[in-house]
Amino acid sequence: MAAASSSSPSPPTPQPSSVERTKGPTSLEKLVLREARGWSAEVHLYGGQVTSWKNDHGDELLFVSSKAIFKPPKAIRGGIPICFPQFGTQGNLEKHGFARNRLWVIDDNPPPLPVNTAIKTFADLILKPSEEDLKIWPHSFEFRLRVALASGGDLILTSRIRNTNIDGRTFSFQFAYHTYLSVSDISEIRVEGLETLDYLDNLNEKERFTEQGDAIVFEAEVDKIYLDAPPKIAIIDHEKKRTYVLRKDGLPDTVVWNPWDKKSKNTQDLGDEEYKRMLCVEPAAVEKPITLKPGEEWKGRMELSAVPSSYCSGQLDPEKVLQD
């Protein structure tokens, strides 16, 4: 080991990126992704669910409840649950569909995605319906998920859903990345990029309104589906001097949700005060379900960045589109 030096410490030496298969405290299998500069992410095979995203200082950027139940068949409260093929209670299936409480498998031979030299750390999972699933939602599909860490730590989720029905039937589905962001204090958070948009208010019988004001701030429970939302949204945390930048492609809507105090106290797997440290901003396809004919494939992508604050959505180049 080198001798100690009185000079300021040098930055950590980049380590090779890696993906490790391991188990959590309740023996659920997960994959741990580590990027060369020190960023990391964890994805559980149960639910195909990302449950951790840490920056190069080890700060956790996703919220997971201290009361989260890591035991099937309960969905894991926090991280990035995947809502498919139903969002919320907008259908006959269990809330948010069944993808988030099924066991996914590692996809060893996925069809290729466009090459991106900035992405060297990724894991591929796949979900196919079981016989029981086909009884409640009688459609054959392949759902491929890639979870990736870019070289600068951005977290990228790419979903590809293919209709594999052999009887000629189309199917339609809703979808959301139910992203729980970790925040310092919900009352200090601003969301920019959704102003002036129409939204459906789930707390008001899904009535349609138009967002007023320069930004979204939080003073009470919020559960809104913003329609035709832009491809980039900023979530600004003044106290942590951090801004999350969310980019999306193939997902026209954006859901914003915080349960606030009363609903938190009535939610078994959420601490009474934990609503203060979380905000869900969810790229989604809710208002207009996606329809696939046999053999057709849909792709939906989300990229999350965490950057120093002072950033706002108005500084985004609106012409820049998502790159694969």
Coordinates of C-alpha atoms in Angstrom, one line a residue:
M1 CA 0.0 0.0 0.0
A2 CA 1.3 3.5 -0.8
A3 CA 2.4 5.7 2.0
A4 CA 0.0 8.4 3.2
S5 CA 0.4 11.8 1.6
S6 CA -0.4 15.3 3.0
S7 CA -1.6 16.5 -0.3
S8 CA -5.3 16.4 -1.2
P9 CA -6.6 12.9 -2.2
S10 CA -6.6 12.1 -5.8
P11 CA -9.9 11.0 -7.4
P12 CA -10.6 7.3 -7.2
T13 CA -8.9 5.2 -9.9
P14 CA -11.5 4.0 -12.4
Q15 CA -12.3 0.3 -12.0
P16 CA -13.5 -2.0 -14.7
S17 CA -17.3 -2.0 -15.1
S18 CA -19.0 -5.2 -14.0
V19 CA -22.3 -7.0 -13.5
E20 CA -22.5 -9.3 -10.5
R21 CA -25.3 -11.8 -9.7
T22 CA -26.0 -12.0 -5.9
K23 CA -28.8 -12.2 -3.4
G24 CA -30.5 -9.7 -1.1
P25 CA -31.3 -10.2 2.6
T26 CA -34.5 -12.1 1.8
S27 CA -32.7 -14.3 -0.7
L28 CA -34.2 -12.6 -3.8
E29 CA -31.7 -12.7 -6.6
K30 CA -30.5 -9.4 -8.0
L31 CA -27.9 -8.1 -10.4
V32 CA -25.5 -5.4 -9.3
L33 CA -24.1 -3.1 -12.0
R34 CA -21.0 -1.1 -11.4
E35 CA -19.7 1.6 -13.8
A36 CA -16.0 2.4 -14.0
R37 CA -16.3 5.8 -12.3
G38 CA -18.1 4.4 -9.3
W39 CA -21.8 4.7 -10.1
S40 CA -23.9 1.6 -9.5
A41 CA -27.4 0.1 -9.9
E42 CA -29.2 -2.9 -8.6
V43 CA -32.0 -4.8 -10.4
H44 CA -34.0 -7.6 -8.8
L45 CA -35.1 -10.5 -11.0
Y46 CA -38.3 -10.4 -9.1
G47 CA -40.3 -7.7 -10.9
G48 CA -37.4 -6.9 -13.2
Q49 CA -37.2 -4.0 -10.8
V50 CA -34.4 -1.5 -10.3
T51 CA -34.1 -1.0 -6.6
S52 CA -30.9 1.1 -6.3
W53 CA -29.0 3.8 -8.3
K54 CA -26.1 5.3 -6.6
N55 CA -23.7 8.1 -7.7
D56 CA -19.9 8.0 -7.5
H57 CA -20.1 9.3 -3.9
G58 CA -22.4 6.4 -2.9
D59 CA -25.5 8.6 -2.5
E60 CA -28.7 6.7 -3.2
L61 CA -30.8 8.4 -5.9
L62 CA -33.9 6.2 -5.8
F63 CA -36.3 5.9 -2.9
V64 CA -37.1 2.5 -1.4
S65 CA -39.4 2.4 1.6
S66 CA -37.8 1.2 4.9
K67 CA -41.0 -0.9 5.1
A68 CA -40.7 -2.4 1.6
I69 CA -41.5 -6.1 1.6
F70 CA -39.0 -8.1 -0.5
K71 CA -41.1 -11.2 -0.5
P72 CA -43.4 -12.4 -3.3
P73 CA -46.2 -12.0 -4.1
K74 CA -46.0 -8.4 -2.7
A75 CA -44.6 -5.8 -5.1
I76 CA -41.5 -4.0 -3.9
R77 CA -42.3 -0.4 -2.7
G78 CA -39.8 1.9 -4.3
G79 CA -37.1 1.9 -7.0
I80 CA -38.6 1.6 -10.5
P81 CA -41.5 -0.9 -10.6
I82 CA -42.7 -1.7 -14.1
C83 CA -46.4 -1.3 -14.7
F84 CA -47.6 -3.7 -17.5
P85 CA -50.0 -4.5 -19.0
Q86 CA -52.2 -2.3 -17.0
F87 CA -51.7 1.1 -15.2
G88 CA -53.3 1.6 -11.8
T89 CA -56.8 0.1 -11.7
Q90 CA -57.7 1.0 -15.3
G91 CA -58.7 -2.6 -16.2
N92 CA -59.6 -6.0 -14.7
L93 CA -56.1 -7.0 -13.6
E94 CA -54.4 -6.4 -10.3
K95 CA -53.3 -2.8 -9.7
H96 CA -50.5 -1.9 -12.2
G97 CA -50.6 -5.3 -13.9
F98 CA -48.5 -8.3 -13.1
A99 CA -45.0 -7.6 -14.5
R100 CA -43.9 -6.1 -11.2
N101 CA -44.5 -9.2 -9.2
R102 CA -43.3 -11.9 -11.6
L103 CA -39.9 -13.6 -11.6
W104 CA -38.0 -12.5 -14.7
V105 CA -35.0 -14.4 -16.1
I106 CA -31.7 -13.2 -17.4
D107 CA -31.8 -12.9 -21.2
D108 CA -28.6 -14.4 -22.4
N109 CA -29.2 -13.8 -26.1
P110 CA -31.2 -10.6 -26.6
P111 CA -31.8 -9.2 -30.1
P112 CA -29.3 -6.4 -30.6
L113 CA -29.9 -2.8 -29.7
P114 CA -28.2 0.0 -31.6
V115 CA -24.6 0.3 -30.5
N116 CA -23.8 3.0 -28.0
T117 CA -20.1 3.2 -27.1
A118 CA -20.9 5.1 -23.9
I119 CA -22.7 2.0 -22.5
K120 CA -20.5 -0.8 -21.3
T121 CA -22.4 -1.9 -18.2
F122 CA -25.8 -3.5 -18.7
A123 CA -28.1 -6.4 -17.9
D124 CA -30.8 -8.0 -20.1
L125 CA -33.9 -9.6 -18.6
I126 CA -36.9 -11.2 -20.2
L127 CA -40.5 -12.0 -19.1
K128 CA -42.9 -14.4 -20.8
P129 CA -46.4 -15.2 -19.6
S130 CA -46.9 -18.3 -17.5
E131 CA -50.0 -20.5 -17.9
E132 CA -51.6 -18.7 -15.0
D133 CA -50.8 -15.3 -16.6
L134 CA -52.5 -16.4 -19.8
K135 CA -55.7 -17.2 -17.9
I136 CA -56.0 -13.7 -16.6
W137 CA -54.6 -11.9 -19.7
P138 CA -54.8 -14.3 -22.7
H139 CA -52.0 -12.9 -24.9
S140 CA -48.6 -14.3 -25.7
F141 CA -45.8 -11.8 -25.4
E142 CA -42.0 -11.4 -24.9
F143 CA -41.0 -8.5 -22.7
R144 CA -37.3 -7.7 -22.9
L145 CA -35.8 -5.2 -20.5
R146 CA -32.3 -3.8 -20.6
V147 CA -31.0 -1.9 -17.6
A148 CA -27.8 0.1 -18.4
L149 CA -25.4 2.5 -16.7
A150 CA -23.8 4.9 -19.1
S151 CA -20.2 6.0 -18.7
G152 CA -21.2 9.1 -16.8
G153 CA -23.6 7.3 -14.5
D154 CA -26.9 7.9 -16.3
L155 CA -29.4 5.1 -15.7
I156 CA -31.1 3.9 -18.8
L157 CA -34.1 1.5 -19.0
T158 CA -35.2 0.1 -22.4
S159 CA -38.2 -2.0 -22.7
R160 CA -39.2 -4.0 -25.8
I161 CA -42.5 -5.8 -25.9
R162 CA -43.4 -8.1 -28.8
N163 CA -46.8 -9.7 -29.6
T164 CA -46.1 -13.4 -30.1
N165 CA -49.7 -14.5 -30.5
I166 CA -50.0 -17.2 -33.1
D167 CA -53.8 -16.9 -33.5
G168 CA -53.7 -13.5 -35.3
R169 CA -55.0 -11.5 -32.4
T170 CA -53.8 -8.0 -31.6
F171 CA -53.4 -6.8 -28.0
S172 CA -53.3 -3.4 -26.3
F173 CA -51.5 -2.5 -23.0
Q174 CA -50.7 0.4 -20.8
F175 CA -47.2 0.9 -19.4
A176 CA -45.2 3.0 -16.9
Y177 CA -41.8 3.2 -15.3
H178 CA -43.1 3.9 -11.8
T179 CA -39.9 5.8 -10.8
Y180 CA -39.5 6.7 -7.1
L181 CA -36.9 9.5 -6.8
S182 CA -35.1 10.2 -3.5
V183 CA -35.6 13.8 -2.5
S184 CA -34.5 15.9 0.5
D185 CA -38.0 17.4 1.3
I186 CA -41.0 17.1 -1.0
S187 CA -42.1 20.7 -0.1
E188 CA -38.9 22.0 -1.5
I189 CA -39.1 20.2 -4.9
R190 CA -39.9 21.8 -8.3
V191 CA -40.8 19.9 -11.4
E192 CA -40.2 21.9 -14.7
G193 CA -41.3 20.9 -18.2
L194 CA -44.9 20.0 -17.5
E195 CA -46.4 23.5 -17.2
T196 CA -49.3 24.4 -19.4
L197 CA -50.0 20.7 -20.2
D198 CA -53.4 19.0 -19.9
Y199 CA -53.6 16.3 -17.2
L200 CA -56.0 13.8 -15.8
D201 CA -56.5 14.2 -12.1
N202 CA -56.8 10.8 -10.4
L203 CA -57.9 12.5 -7.2
N204 CA -60.9 14.1 -9.1
E205 CA -62.4 11.2 -11.0
K206 CA -59.8 11.6 -13.8
E207 CA -61.3 14.9 -14.8
R208 CA -59.1 16.8 -17.3
F209 CA -57.5 20.1 -16.4
T210 CA -54.7 22.3 -17.7
E211 CA -51.6 22.9 -15.5
Q212 CA -51.2 26.5 -14.3
G213 CA -48.1 28.2 -13.1
D214 CA -44.4 28.2 -14.0
A215 CA -43.6 24.9 -12.3
I216 CA -45.1 22.1 -10.2
V217 CA -44.6 22.3 -6.4
F218 CA -46.0 20.1 -3.7
E219 CA -48.3 21.1 -0.8
A220 CA -50.7 18.1 -0.7
E221 CA -51.3 14.7 -2.3
V222 CA -50.8 14.7 -6.0
D223 CA -51.8 12.0 -8.5
K224 CA -51.8 13.4 -12.1
I225 CA -51.3 12.0 -15.6
Y226 CA -49.8 14.6 -17.8
L227 CA -50.7 14.1 -21.5
D228 CA -48.3 14.5 -24.4
A229 CA -45.5 15.4 -22.1
P230 CA -42.2 16.6 -23.6
P231 CA -39.3 14.2 -23.9
K232 CA -37.3 15.9 -21.1
I233 CA -38.4 16.9 -17.6
A234 CA -36.4 18.4 -14.7
I235 CA -36.9 17.6 -11.0
I236 CA -35.1 20.2 -9.0
D237 CA -34.0 19.5 -5.4
H238 CA -32.8 22.8 -3.9
E239 CA -31.6 21.4 -0.6
K240 CA -29.4 18.7 -2.1
K241 CA -28.4 21.1 -5.0
R242 CA -29.3 18.3 -7.3
T243 CA -31.4 18.1 -10.4
Y244 CA -32.8 14.9 -11.9
V245 CA -33.2 15.1 -15.7
L246 CA -35.6 12.6 -17.0
R247 CA -35.6 11.8 -20.8
K248 CA -38.1 9.5 -22.4
D249 CA -38.9 8.0 -25.7
G250 CA -42.0 6.1 -26.9
L251 CA -43.9 7.1 -23.7
P252 CA -46.2 10.1 -24.3
D253 CA -47.5 10.6 -20.8
T254 CA -45.9 11.4 -17.5
V255 CA -47.4 10.5 -14.1
V256 CA -46.6 12.6 -11.0
W257 CA -47.5 11.1 -7.7
N258 CA -46.9 11.7 -4.0
P259 CA -49.3 10.1 -1.4
W260 CA -48.8 12.8 1.3
D261 CA -49.5 12.2 4.9
K262 CA -52.9 10.5 5.2
K263 CA -52.4 8.0 2.4
S264 CA -48.9 7.2 3.7
K265 CA -50.3 6.3 7.2
N266 CA -52.8 4.0 5.5
T267 CA -50.1 2.2 3.4
Q268 CA -48.7 -0.8 5.1
D269 CA -45.3 -0.8 3.3
L270 CA -44.6 2.9 3.6
G271 CA -43.5 4.8 6.6
D272 CA -45.8 7.5 8.0
E273 CA -43.3 10.3 7.2
E274 CA -41.6 8.8 4.1
Y275 CA -43.7 10.7 1.6
K276 CA -41.5 13.7 2.4
R277 CA -38.4 11.9 0.9
M278 CA -39.9 10.6 -2.3
L279 CA -41.5 11.7 -5.5
C280 CA -42.7 9.5 -8.3
V281 CA -42.2 10.9 -11.9
E282 CA -43.2 8.2 -14.3
P283 CA -42.8 8.0 -18.1
A284 CA -45.9 6.2 -19.2
A285 CA -48.4 5.3 -21.9
V286 CA -51.7 5.5 -20.1
E287 CA -54.3 7.6 -21.9
K288 CA -53.8 5.9 -25.3
P289 CA -52.8 2.2 -24.8
I290 CA -50.2 0.7 -27.2
T291 CA -51.6 -1.7 -29.7
L292 CA -49.5 -4.5 -31.3
K293 CA -50.4 -6.9 -34.1
P294 CA -48.8 -10.3 -34.1
G295 CA -45.0 -10.0 -34.7
E296 CA -45.0 -6.2 -34.0
E297 CA -42.7 -4.8 -31.3
W298 CA -42.9 -1.6 -29.2
K299 CA -40.0 0.1 -27.5
G300 CA -40.1 2.5 -24.6
R301 CA -37.0 4.1 -23.1
M302 CA -36.2 6.2 -20.1
E303 CA -32.9 7.8 -19.2
L304 CA -32.2 9.4 -15.8
S305 CA -29.4 11.8 -15.1
A306 CA -28.5 13.4 -11.7
V307 CA -26.7 16.7 -12.2
P308 CA -25.7 19.6 -10.0
S309 CA -28.5 22.1 -9.5
S310 CA -29.0 25.5 -11.1
Y311 CA -30.3 23.5 -14.0
C312 CA -33.8 24.0 -15.3
S313 CA -35.8 22.5 -18.2
G314 CA -35.7 25.8 -20.1
Q315 CA -32.0 25.3 -20.6
L316 CA -32.7 22.0 -22.5
D317 CA -32.3 22.0 -26.3
P318 CA -35.9 21.1 -27.3
E319 CA -34.7 19.9 -30.7
K320 CA -32.3 17.3 -29.3
V321 CA -33.9 13.9 -29.4
L322 CA -33.0 10.8 -27.4
Q323 CA -30.1 8.9 -28.7
D324 CA -30.0 5.1 -28.5

